Amino acid sequence: MKSKLLYVAASLGLALASVLSAQAQAQAQPVKFALCYDLSKAYTFISPQVSQAVRDYAQILNQKGGIEGHPIEILVQDHGNEPQRGIECYEKMKRDGAIVFDFFSTPVSKAVLPRAMKDGNVMIQAFHGRGDAVDGEVFKWIFPIGPTYWGQAVNDIQYIKTKSNNKLKGVKVAFLYIDYPFGQEPISILKTLAAREGFDLQLFPYPLPGNDQASAWTLMRRFKPDWIISWSLSNMHVVASREMKRNGIPMDKYIAVNWFNEVDLANIGADTAKGLKRNTNVVGGQGHPLIRQILKDLYDKGKGSGERKHLNDIYYNMGLAIYSSVFEGARLAIKQDGWPLTPDKMRRGMESIRNFDANGLMAPMTVTAKDHGGGGKTRIDMWDGAKWVPQTGWFSAYDDLVWEAVKKDSAEFAKSTP
Amino acid sequence: MLFRQAGIFHTDYATNRALFPLPADRWMIIILLLLALSAPFTMSSLLLSTNVLPWLVWTSAALGLNLILGWAGQFHFGYAAIMGIGAYTAVHGARNGIPWEIAVVLGGLMASVIGVVFAFAALRVKGLYLALSTLALQYVMDWVISHVPAISGGTQATLQAPGMRLLGQAVTSEIALYYVALGWCLIVTVFMLNLRRTALGRALVAVREKDFAAAVIGVHSLYYKLVAFATSSFIGGISGAILIFTFYRAATPEQFAVNVSIELLAMVIVGGLGSIIGSYFGAAFILLMPGLMNSLIAWVAQLMGAALGVEALAHIPHAVYGALIIVFLLVEPMGLGKMYNNLRNYLLVWPFGYARK
């Protein structure tokens, strides 16, 4: 008798529990974001920080109830910078129900892009991959949030222009770059701009892997540049700083592309790097309220998604900034078109982002169906020996030239895809 | 017992020289073929399109490299560049309105021509020196592709492959693409199987073993080396083109960079020099094992409740994978193909193992 009663009670309890959990599931189906990153090969100088930032921010948002009541689920997988494994990851995550895909590797993004375009899936392509993908009319599903390399290059020139009393004629600008597609990308737009503004542009390529830049800098010394725009990554900046010292070129002429972080700074030395400038669309440092909240709510309680030292790194902030916009896009999508979230709703959500700066963490961006980059605003920061000091406000210049370059390449793409 | 040899009598040369004289082998081939043909209907589309399809294409490329490395005994460190030449030629051809089949063959021919031109220069040297000069081919091709926008498709360095039309029919579905890859892989396999019993194949083996000795018995070693380079480059070029049309759908320089050449070399060496089934095993091991290892380690970590960081989860599989290559090569230096052969030889006389002694 007693055992029977127990049995009934237990089964009732079970049934109730299952009903409750089913209800909970219906209420809170997760929004899935797929991060297929290169965590083991070429992009390891950035991927750990970015993926950690994304997971930290997702935790913070989930504590507050997620995106419009739906928890965020971040799926991370390594693809080792191999296109084949990136495609595998994409196909797997697609079947797992991911709504947004991010590959953070130029070779892999290039390889997955035709599939994402064909399937109609939202692909985030911030700071890597094809620059012309900001053209939302051709690349309907690709969102390269942030500035293009073309945009960064012309913003550098605009900064130099303001620094030389709005007169570029006769100013000597050296373009130092690693001789592969990443470094070669800004060349054509810089040449066009040099013809328009009349400054003296010279190119200084150095070969992969960038450890030996001696020949470029010997020529540089003879050129006596007024400014050096540098398209280099991580340790290449350190090598460049050494060569600058050797050739007696002062540090304050050096404007780095956005790929310059606190690790490189420490390797150059905080004192030596004084005067160095960097183009960025994200605010560096740990002063932002969101980062302070992450430190307090997660890392002080031992709930962080990785090592605490990764937080003092602009790439961490960059990850937060990129995914603030992505989560904002998802929020807008659910708010506008309701649950369940589909790729098409997600795309429209992303295209509804207006003047969003993640509470002052990054340059304000407005994504539209035409412009998937968000406006391409950046600013120049200078290292003063202890902290980064903004030299300008957020700005973007020569938009006509940038869009001319974008349209030229995207038209080529549009022509070749039926 | 499984590979019964008793009672098989060859009464004419044709049966004696058949590719597979044992019925057991023939049965196995038929079963494997049926499995391959029915794969689109039995396998998940994920497995088919992201694992099996690239595996078949890479296997055909590995077989092509095996021809030059395993059969003719000539090092080739630039095989990815050869594939790249084929791929870029075919894509450019197809974009300019040349029918797909002809464009792909053109890709193979172009790879073959450039491969032979390079071989003329490279074959003045031997062994390690040859290896280095083929590596130079790789670097020259990398440089040319990334510095000539007309080839690479502009500053973005991506060349979109147009849709594929085979004999006038548009091939778009995953299943159709799989059959194209399977078809090419089968053609290369049959060619390689038959190469063994042709005069060309025997001449190549003679050159591999000792080129002076080959010259003494009347085999013109330079000529056969060039033929080997040409044939192998042709296979590589077409495999590269097929890889782009069936799998990547866009050609970028990174897909044919030096690390891919090293991977191909690893496929052939891990699989076994001169072994056809070994090329299948080797391609599977090098291409699919890292991804497989990744899921396996993640699954084991989840099972044991170990909270590993994403970085550790990404790095452990690489370490295990590297260790596995070493273990396999220590256990059987002749590669995975030889392992299969050992098993087969054991089963040939099983359960009467003493019969062999």
PDB file of N, CA and C in Angstrom, chain A residues 343-414:
ATOM      1  N   PRO A 343      17.242  33.302 -39.527  1.00  0.00           N
ATOM      2  CA  PRO A 343      18.360  34.068 -40.110  1.00  0.00           C
ATOM      3  C   PRO A 343      17.883  35.381 -40.727  1.00  0.00           C
ATOM      4  N   ASP A 344      16.722  35.328 -41.373  1.00  0.00           N
ATOM      5  CA  ASP A 344      16.248  36.532 -42.039  1.00  0.00           C
ATOM      6  C   ASP A 344      15.896  37.625 -41.029  1.00  0.00           C
ATOM      7  N   LYS A 345      15.248  37.220 -39.905  1.00  0.00           N
ATOM      8  CA  LYS A 345      14.941  38.200 -38.854  1.00  0.00           C
ATOM      9  C   LYS A 345      16.220  38.750 -38.263  1.00  0.00           C
ATOM     10  N   MET A 346      17.185  37.856 -38.072  1.00  0.00           N
ATOM     11  CA  MET A 346      18.462  38.268 -37.488  1.00  0.00           C
ATOM     12  C   MET A 346      19.140  39.298 -38.390  1.00  0.00           C
ATOM     13  N   ARG A 347      19.086  39.061 -39.688  1.00  0.00           N
ATOM     14  CA  ARG A 347      19.708  39.993 -40.623  1.00  0.00           C
ATOM     15  C   ARG A 347      19.033  41.359 -40.531  1.00  0.00           C
ATOM     16  N   ARG A 348      17.692  41.341 -40.493  1.00  0.00           N
ATOM     17  CA  ARG A 348      16.989  42.627 -40.399  1.00  0.00           C
ATOM     18  C   ARG A 348      17.286  43.303 -39.068  1.00  0.00           C
ATOM     19  N   GLY A 349      17.437  42.484 -38.011  1.00  0.00           N
ATOM     20  CA  GLY A 349      17.784  43.042 -36.702  1.00  0.00           C
ATOM     21  C   GLY A 349      19.124  43.753 -36.754  1.00  0.00           C
ATOM     22  N   MET A 350      20.110  43.100 -37.381  1.00  0.00           N
ATOM     23  CA  MET A 350      21.434  43.716 -37.502  1.00  0.00           C
ATOM     24  C   MET A 350      21.337  45.017 -38.297  1.00  0.00           C
ATOM     25  N   GLU A 351      20.508  44.992 -39.326  1.00  0.00           N
ATOM     26  CA  GLU A 351      20.404  46.177 -40.190  1.00  0.00           C
ATOM     27  C   GLU A 351      19.603  47.298 -39.532  1.00  0.00           C
ATOM     28  N   SER A 352      19.070  47.026 -38.316  1.00  0.00           N
ATOM     29  CA  SER A 352      18.318  48.073 -37.616  1.00  0.00           C
ATOM     30  C   SER A 352      19.153  48.768 -36.545  1.00  0.00           C
ATOM     31  N   ILE A 353      20.421  48.415 -36.436  1.00  0.00           N
ATOM     32  CA  ILE A 353      21.249  49.048 -35.407  1.00  0.00           C
ATOM     33  C   ILE A 353      21.490  50.507 -35.789  1.00  0.00           C
ATOM     34  N   ARG A 354      21.110  51.401 -34.878  1.00  0.00           N
ATOM     35  CA  ARG A 354      21.244  52.841 -35.165  1.00  0.00           C
ATOM     36  C   ARG A 354      22.079  53.518 -34.092  1.00  0.00           C
ATOM     37  N   ASN A 355      23.150  54.145 -34.523  1.00  0.00           N
ATOM     38  CA  ASN A 355      23.944  54.985 -33.635  1.00  0.00           C
ATOM     39  C   ASN A 355      24.268  54.292 -32.311  1.00  0.00           C
ATOM     40  N   PHE A 356      24.722  53.073 -32.394  1.00  0.00           N
ATOM     41  CA  PHE A 356      24.942  52.246 -31.212  1.00  0.00           C
ATOM     42  C   PHE A 356      26.423  52.271 -30.857  1.00  0.00           C
ATOM     43  N   ASP A 357      26.748  52.620 -29.614  1.00  0.00           N
ATOM     44  CA  ASP A 357      28.167  52.662 -29.250  1.00  0.00           C
ATOM     45  C   ASP A 357      28.453  51.833 -27.997  1.00  0.00           C
ATOM     46  N   ALA A 358      27.541  50.920 -27.661  1.00  0.00           N
ATOM     47  CA  ALA A 358      27.729  50.033 -26.512  1.00  0.00           C
ATOM     48  C   ALA A 358      28.118  50.844 -25.269  1.00  0.00           C
ATOM     49  N   ASN A 359      27.359  51.900 -25.042  1.00  0.00           N
ATOM     50  CA  ASN A 359      27.590  52.713 -23.852  1.00  0.00           C
ATOM     51  C   ASN A 359      29.012  53.295 -23.816  1.00  0.00           C
ATOM     52  N   GLY A 360      29.465  53.751 -24.966  1.00  0.00           N
ATOM     53  CA  GLY A 360      30.755  54.429 -25.005  1.00  0.00           C
ATOM     54  C   GLY A 360      31.954  53.509 -25.141  1.00  0.00           C
ATOM     55  N   LEU A 361      31.721  52.236 -25.469  1.00  0.00           N
ATOM     56  CA  LEU A 361      32.842  51.302 -25.601  1.00  0.00           C
ATOM     57  C   LEU A 361      33.495  51.396 -26.975  1.00  0.00           C
ATOM     58  N   MET A 362      32.741  51.857 -27.949  1.00  0.00           N
ATOM     59  CA  MET A 362      33.308  51.878 -29.304  1.00  0.00           C
ATOM     60  C   MET A 362      32.734  53.047 -30.092  1.00  0.00           C
ATOM     61  N   ALA A 363      33.245  53.207 -31.313  1.00  0.00           N
ATOM     62  CA  ALA A 363      32.748  54.262 -32.188  1.00  0.00           C
ATOM     63  C   ALA A 363      31.274  53.997 -32.476  1.00  0.00           C
ATOM     64  N   PRO A 364      30.435  55.041 -32.454  1.00  0.00           N
ATOM     65  CA  PRO A 364      29.024  54.806 -32.736  1.00  0.00           C
ATOM     66  C   PRO A 364      28.843  54.256 -34.140  1.00  0.00           C
ATOM     67  N   MET A 365      27.994  53.238 -34.257  1.00  0.00           N
ATOM     68  CA  MET A 365      27.803  52.664 -35.587  1.00  0.00           C
ATOM     69  C   MET A 365      26.335  52.541 -35.943  1.00  0.00           C
ATOM     70  N   THR A 366      26.079  52.731 -37.224  1.00  0.00           N
ATOM     71  CA  THR A 366      24.734  52.629 -37.764  1.00  0.00           C
ATOM     72  C   THR A 366      24.807  51.649 -38.919  1.00  0.00           C
ATOM     73  N   VAL A 367      24.161  50.507 -38.732  1.00  0.00           N
ATOM     74  CA  VAL A 367      24.187  49.495 -39.786  1.00  0.00           C
ATOM     75  C   VAL A 367      22.911  49.631 -40.595  1.00  0.00           C
ATOM     76  N   THR A 368      23.044  49.638 -41.890  1.00  0.00           N
ATOM     77  CA  THR A 368      21.858  49.695 -42.748  1.00  0.00           C
ATOM     78  C   THR A 368      21.928  48.568 -43.759  1.00  0.00           C
ATOM     79  N   ALA A 369      20.879  48.411 -44.516  1.00  0.00           N
ATOM     80  CA  ALA A 369      20.864  47.353 -45.530  1.00  0.00           C
ATOM     81  C   ALA A 369      21.948  47.599 -46.570  1.00  0.00           C
ATOM     82  N   LYS A 370      22.334  48.880 -46.728  1.00  0.00           N
ATOM     83  CA  LYS A 370      23.378  49.192 -47.707  1.00  0.00           C
ATOM     84  C   LYS A 370      24.763  49.042 -47.102  1.00  0.00           C
ATOM     85  N   ASP A 371      24.916  49.553 -45.894  1.00  0.00           N
ATOM     86  CA  ASP A 371      26.239  49.563 -45.257  1.00  0.00           C
ATOM     87  C   ASP A 371      26.251  48.572 -44.093  1.00  0.00           C
ATOM     88  N   HIS A 372      26.907  47.442 -44.303  1.00  0.00           N
ATOM     89  CA  HIS A 372      26.975  46.430 -43.252  1.00  0.00           C
ATOM     90  C   HIS A 372      28.167  46.646 -42.321  1.00  0.00           C
ATOM     91  N   GLY A 373      28.938  47.692 -42.562  1.00  0.00           N
ATOM     92  CA  GLY A 373      30.122  47.924 -41.728  1.00  0.00           C
ATOM     93  C   GLY A 373      29.812  48.805 -40.536  1.00  0.00           C
ATOM     94  N   GLY A 374      28.795  49.618 -40.648  1.00  0.00           N
ATOM     95  CA  GLY A 374      28.411  50.458 -39.519  1.00  0.00           C
ATOM     96  C   GLY A 374      28.973  51.860 -39.583  1.00  0.00           C
ATOM     97  N   GLY A 375      29.560  52.237 -40.714  1.00  0.00           N
ATOM     98  CA  GLY A 375      30.007  53.622 -40.864  1.00  0.00           C
ATOM     99  C   GLY A 375      31.513  53.784 -40.877  1.00  0.00           C
ATOM    100  N   GLY A 376      32.219  52.827 -40.302  1.00  0.00           N
ATOM    101  CA  GLY A 376      33.682  52.844 -40.398  1.00  0.00           C
ATOM    102  C   GLY A 376      34.356  53.953 -39.624  1.00  0.00           C
ATOM    103  N   LYS A 377      33.737  54.389 -38.514  1.00  0.00           N
ATOM    104  CA  LYS A 377      34.385  55.446 -37.728  1.00  0.00           C
ATOM    105  C   LYS A 377      35.508  54.863 -36.870  1.00  0.00           C
ATOM    106  N   THR A 378      36.630  55.593 -36.797  1.00  0.00           N
ATOM    107  CA  THR A 378      37.730  55.198 -35.917  1.00  0.00           C
ATOM    108  C   THR A 378      38.299  56.466 -35.282  1.00  0.00           C
ATOM    109  N   ARG A 379      39.286  56.282 -34.433  1.00  0.00           N
ATOM    110  CA  ARG A 379      40.011  57.438 -33.932  1.00  0.00           C
ATOM    111  C   ARG A 379      41.481  57.054 -33.752  1.00  0.00           C
ATOM    112  N   ILE A 380      42.326  58.061 -33.550  1.00  0.00           N
ATOM    113  CA  ILE A 380      43.743  57.796 -33.339  1.00  0.00           C
ATOM    114  C   ILE A 380      44.035  57.968 -31.845  1.00  0.00           C
ATOM    115  N   ASP A 381      44.631  56.934 -31.248  1.00  0.00           N
ATOM    116  CA  ASP A 381      45.051  57.001 -29.848  1.00  0.00           C
ATOM    117  C   ASP A 381      46.570  57.091 -29.814  1.00  0.00           C
ATOM    118  N   MET A 382      47.092  57.779 -28.782  1.00  0.00           N
ATOM    119  CA  MET A 382      48.550  57.815 -28.648  1.00  0.00           C
ATOM    120  C   MET A 382      48.938  57.266 -27.283  1.00  0.00           C
ATOM    121  N   TRP A 383      50.009  56.508 -27.233  1.00  0.00           N
ATOM    122  CA  TRP A 383      50.515  55.980 -25.972  1.00  0.00           C
ATOM    123  C   TRP A 383      51.427  57.047 -25.355  1.00  0.00           C
ATOM    124  N   ASP A 384      51.093  57.491 -24.142  1.00  0.00           N
ATOM    125  CA  ASP A 384      51.883  58.574 -23.556  1.00  0.00           C
ATOM    126  C   ASP A 384      52.872  58.044 -22.521  1.00  0.00           C
ATOM    127  N   GLY A 385      53.089  56.740 -22.506  1.00  0.00           N
ATOM    128  CA  GLY A 385      54.021  56.156 -21.560  1.00  0.00           C
ATOM    129  C   GLY A 385      53.310  55.460 -20.416  1.00  0.00           C
ATOM    130  N   ALA A 386      52.048  55.817 -20.174  1.00  0.00           N
ATOM    131  CA  ALA A 386      51.285  55.196 -19.094  1.00  0.00           C
ATOM    132  C   ALA A 386      49.890  54.796 -19.547  1.00  0.00           C
ATOM    133  N   LYS A 387      49.323  55.561 -20.477  1.00  0.00           N
ATOM    134  CA  LYS A 387      47.968  55.226 -20.935  1.00  0.00           C
ATOM    135  C   LYS A 387      47.768  55.711 -22.373  1.00  0.00           C
ATOM    136  N   TRP A 388      46.661  55.245 -22.965  1.00  0.00           N
ATOM    137  CA  TRP A 388      46.334  55.663 -24.320  1.00  0.00           C
ATOM    138  C   TRP A 388      45.546  56.968 -24.259  1.00  0.00           C
ATOM    139  N   VAL A 389      46.000  57.972 -25.014  1.00  0.00           N
ATOM    140  CA  VAL A 389      45.318  59.267 -25.022  1.00  0.00           C
ATOM    141  C   VAL A 389      44.697  59.485 -26.401  1.00  0.00           C
ATOM    142  N   PRO A 390      43.370  59.660 -26.451  1.00  0.00           N
ATOM    143  CA  PRO A 390      42.738  59.906 -27.751  1.00  0.00           C
ATOM    144  C   PRO A 390      43.234  61.202 -28.362  1.00  0.00           C
ATOM    145  N   GLN A 391      43.597  61.152 -29.634  1.00  0.00           N
ATOM    146  CA  GLN A 391      44.086  62.342 -30.324  1.00  0.00           C
ATOM    147  C   GLN A 391      42.985  63.019 -31.122  1.00  0.00           C
ATOM    148  N   THR A 392      41.937  62.270 -31.412  1.00  0.00           N
ATOM    149  CA  THR A 392      40.831  62.801 -32.216  1.00  0.00           C
ATOM    150  C   THR A 392      39.536  62.257 -31.642  1.00  0.00           C
ATOM    151  N   GLY A 393      38.414  62.776 -32.126  1.00  0.00           N
ATOM    152  CA  GLY A 393      37.137  62.129 -31.828  1.00  0.00           C
ATOM    153  C   GLY A 393      36.906  61.010 -32.820  1.00  0.00           C
ATOM    154  N   TRP A 394      35.729  60.353 -32.726  1.00  0.00           N
ATOM    155  CA  TRP A 394      35.412  59.315 -33.720  1.00  0.00           C
ATOM    156  C   TRP A 394      35.121  59.986 -35.050  1.00  0.00           C
ATOM    157  N   PHE A 395      35.753  59.525 -36.115  1.00  0.00           N
ATOM    158  CA  PHE A 395      35.492  60.148 -37.406  1.00  0.00           C
ATOM    159  C   PHE A 395      35.707  59.142 -38.535  1.00  0.00           C
ATOM    160  N   SER A 396      35.149  59.478 -39.675  1.00  0.00           N
ATOM    161  CA  SER A 396      35.476  58.714 -40.881  1.00  0.00           C
ATOM    162  C   SER A 396      35.613  59.729 -42.007  1.00  0.00           C
ATOM    163  N   ALA A 397      36.587  59.489 -42.871  1.00  0.00           N
ATOM    164  CA  ALA A 397      36.886  60.475 -43.908  1.00  0.00           C
ATOM    165  C   ALA A 397      36.854  59.824 -45.282  1.00  0.00           C
ATOM    166  N   TYR A 398      36.814  60.642 -46.291  1.00  0.00           N
ATOM    167  CA  TYR A 398      36.874  60.178 -47.689  1.00  0.00           C
ATOM    168  C   TYR A 398      35.938  59.007 -47.951  1.00  0.00           C
ATOM    169  N   ASP A 399      34.704  59.099 -47.438  1.00  0.00           N
ATOM    170  CA  ASP A 399      33.765  57.986 -47.624  1.00  0.00           C
ATOM    171  C   ASP A 399      33.569  57.651 -49.099  1.00  0.00           C
ATOM    172  N   ASP A 400      33.622  58.675 -49.970  1.00  0.00           N
ATOM    173  CA  ASP A 400      33.415  58.419 -51.396  1.00  0.00           C
ATOM    174  C   ASP A 400      34.479  57.479 -51.945  1.00  0.00           C
ATOM    175  N   LEU A 401      35.744  57.716 -51.524  1.00  0.00           N
ATOM    176  CA  LEU A 401      36.844  56.865 -52.007  1.00  0.00           C
ATOM    177  C   LEU A 401      36.699  55.445 -51.490  1.00  0.00           C
ATOM    178  N   VAL A 402      36.366  55.330 -50.198  1.00  0.00           N
ATOM    179  CA  VAL A 402      36.233  53.994 -49.604  1.00  0.00           C
ATOM    180  C   VAL A 402      35.148  53.220 -50.333  1.00  0.00           C
ATOM    181  N   TRP A 403      34.002  53.903 -50.561  1.00  0.00           N
ATOM    182  CA  TRP A 403      32.904  53.177 -51.202  1.00  0.00           C
ATOM    183  C   TRP A 403      33.190  52.869 -52.662  1.00  0.00           C
ATOM    184  N   GLU A 404      34.018  53.710 -53.280  1.00  0.00           N
ATOM    185  CA  GLU A 404      34.421  53.416 -54.653  1.00  0.00           C
ATOM    186  C   GLU A 404      35.215  52.098 -54.671  1.00  0.00           C
ATOM    187  N   ALA A 405      36.155  51.983 -53.706  1.00  0.00           N
ATOM    188  CA  ALA A 405      36.954  50.751 -53.620  1.00  0.00           C
ATOM    189  C   ALA A 405      36.068  49.558 -53.308  1.00  0.00           C
ATOM    190  N   VAL A 406      35.113  49.755 -52.379  1.00  0.00           N
ATOM    191  CA  VAL A 406      34.212  48.662 -52.004  1.00  0.00           C
ATOM    192  C   VAL A 406      33.401  48.220 -53.209  1.00  0.00           C
ATOM    193  N   LYS A 407      32.805  49.203 -53.895  1.00  0.00           N
ATOM    194  CA  LYS A 407      31.907  48.875 -55.010  1.00  0.00           C
ATOM    195  C   LYS A 407      32.653  48.185 -56.146  1.00  0.00           C
ATOM    196  N   LYS A 408      33.906  48.593 -56.347  1.00  0.00           N
ATOM    197  CA  LYS A 408      34.676  48.004 -57.434  1.00  0.00           C
ATOM    198  C   LYS A 408      34.825  46.494 -57.219  1.00  0.00           C
ATOM    199  N   ASP A 409      35.209  46.115 -55.982  1.00  0.00           N
ATOM    200  CA  ASP A 409      35.406  44.693 -55.708  1.00  0.00           C
ATOM    201  C   ASP A 409      34.086  43.946 -55.576  1.00  0.00           C
ATOM    202  N   SER A 410      33.088  44.590 -54.943  1.00  0.00           N
ATOM    203  CA  SER A 410      31.837  43.857 -54.743  1.00  0.00           C
ATOM    204  C   SER A 410      31.130  43.643 -56.078  1.00  0.00           C
ATOM    205  N   ALA A 411      31.318  44.583 -57.015  1.00  0.00           N
ATOM    206  CA  ALA A 411      30.705  44.400 -58.335  1.00  0.00           C
ATOM    207  C   ALA A 411      31.310  43.179 -59.018  1.00  0.00           C
ATOM    208  N   GLU A 412      32.619  43.040 -58.822  1.00  0.00           N
ATOM    209  CA  GLU A 412      33.316  41.868 -59.376  1.00  0.00           C
ATOM    210  C   GLU A 412      32.714  40.582 -58.810  1.00  0.00           C
ATOM    211  N   PHE A 413      32.460  40.603 -57.484  1.00  0.00           N
ATOM    212  CA  PHE A 413      31.874  39.422 -56.829  1.00  0.00           C
ATOM    213  C   PHE A 413      30.464  39.170 -57.362  1.00  0.00           C
ATOM    214  N   ALA A 414      29.688  40.261 -57.449  1.00  0.00           N
ATOM    215  CA  ALA A 414      28.296  40.116 -57.894  1.00  0.00           C
ATOM    216  C   ALA A 414      28.239  39.529 -59.302  1.00  0.00           C
TER     217      ALA A 414
END
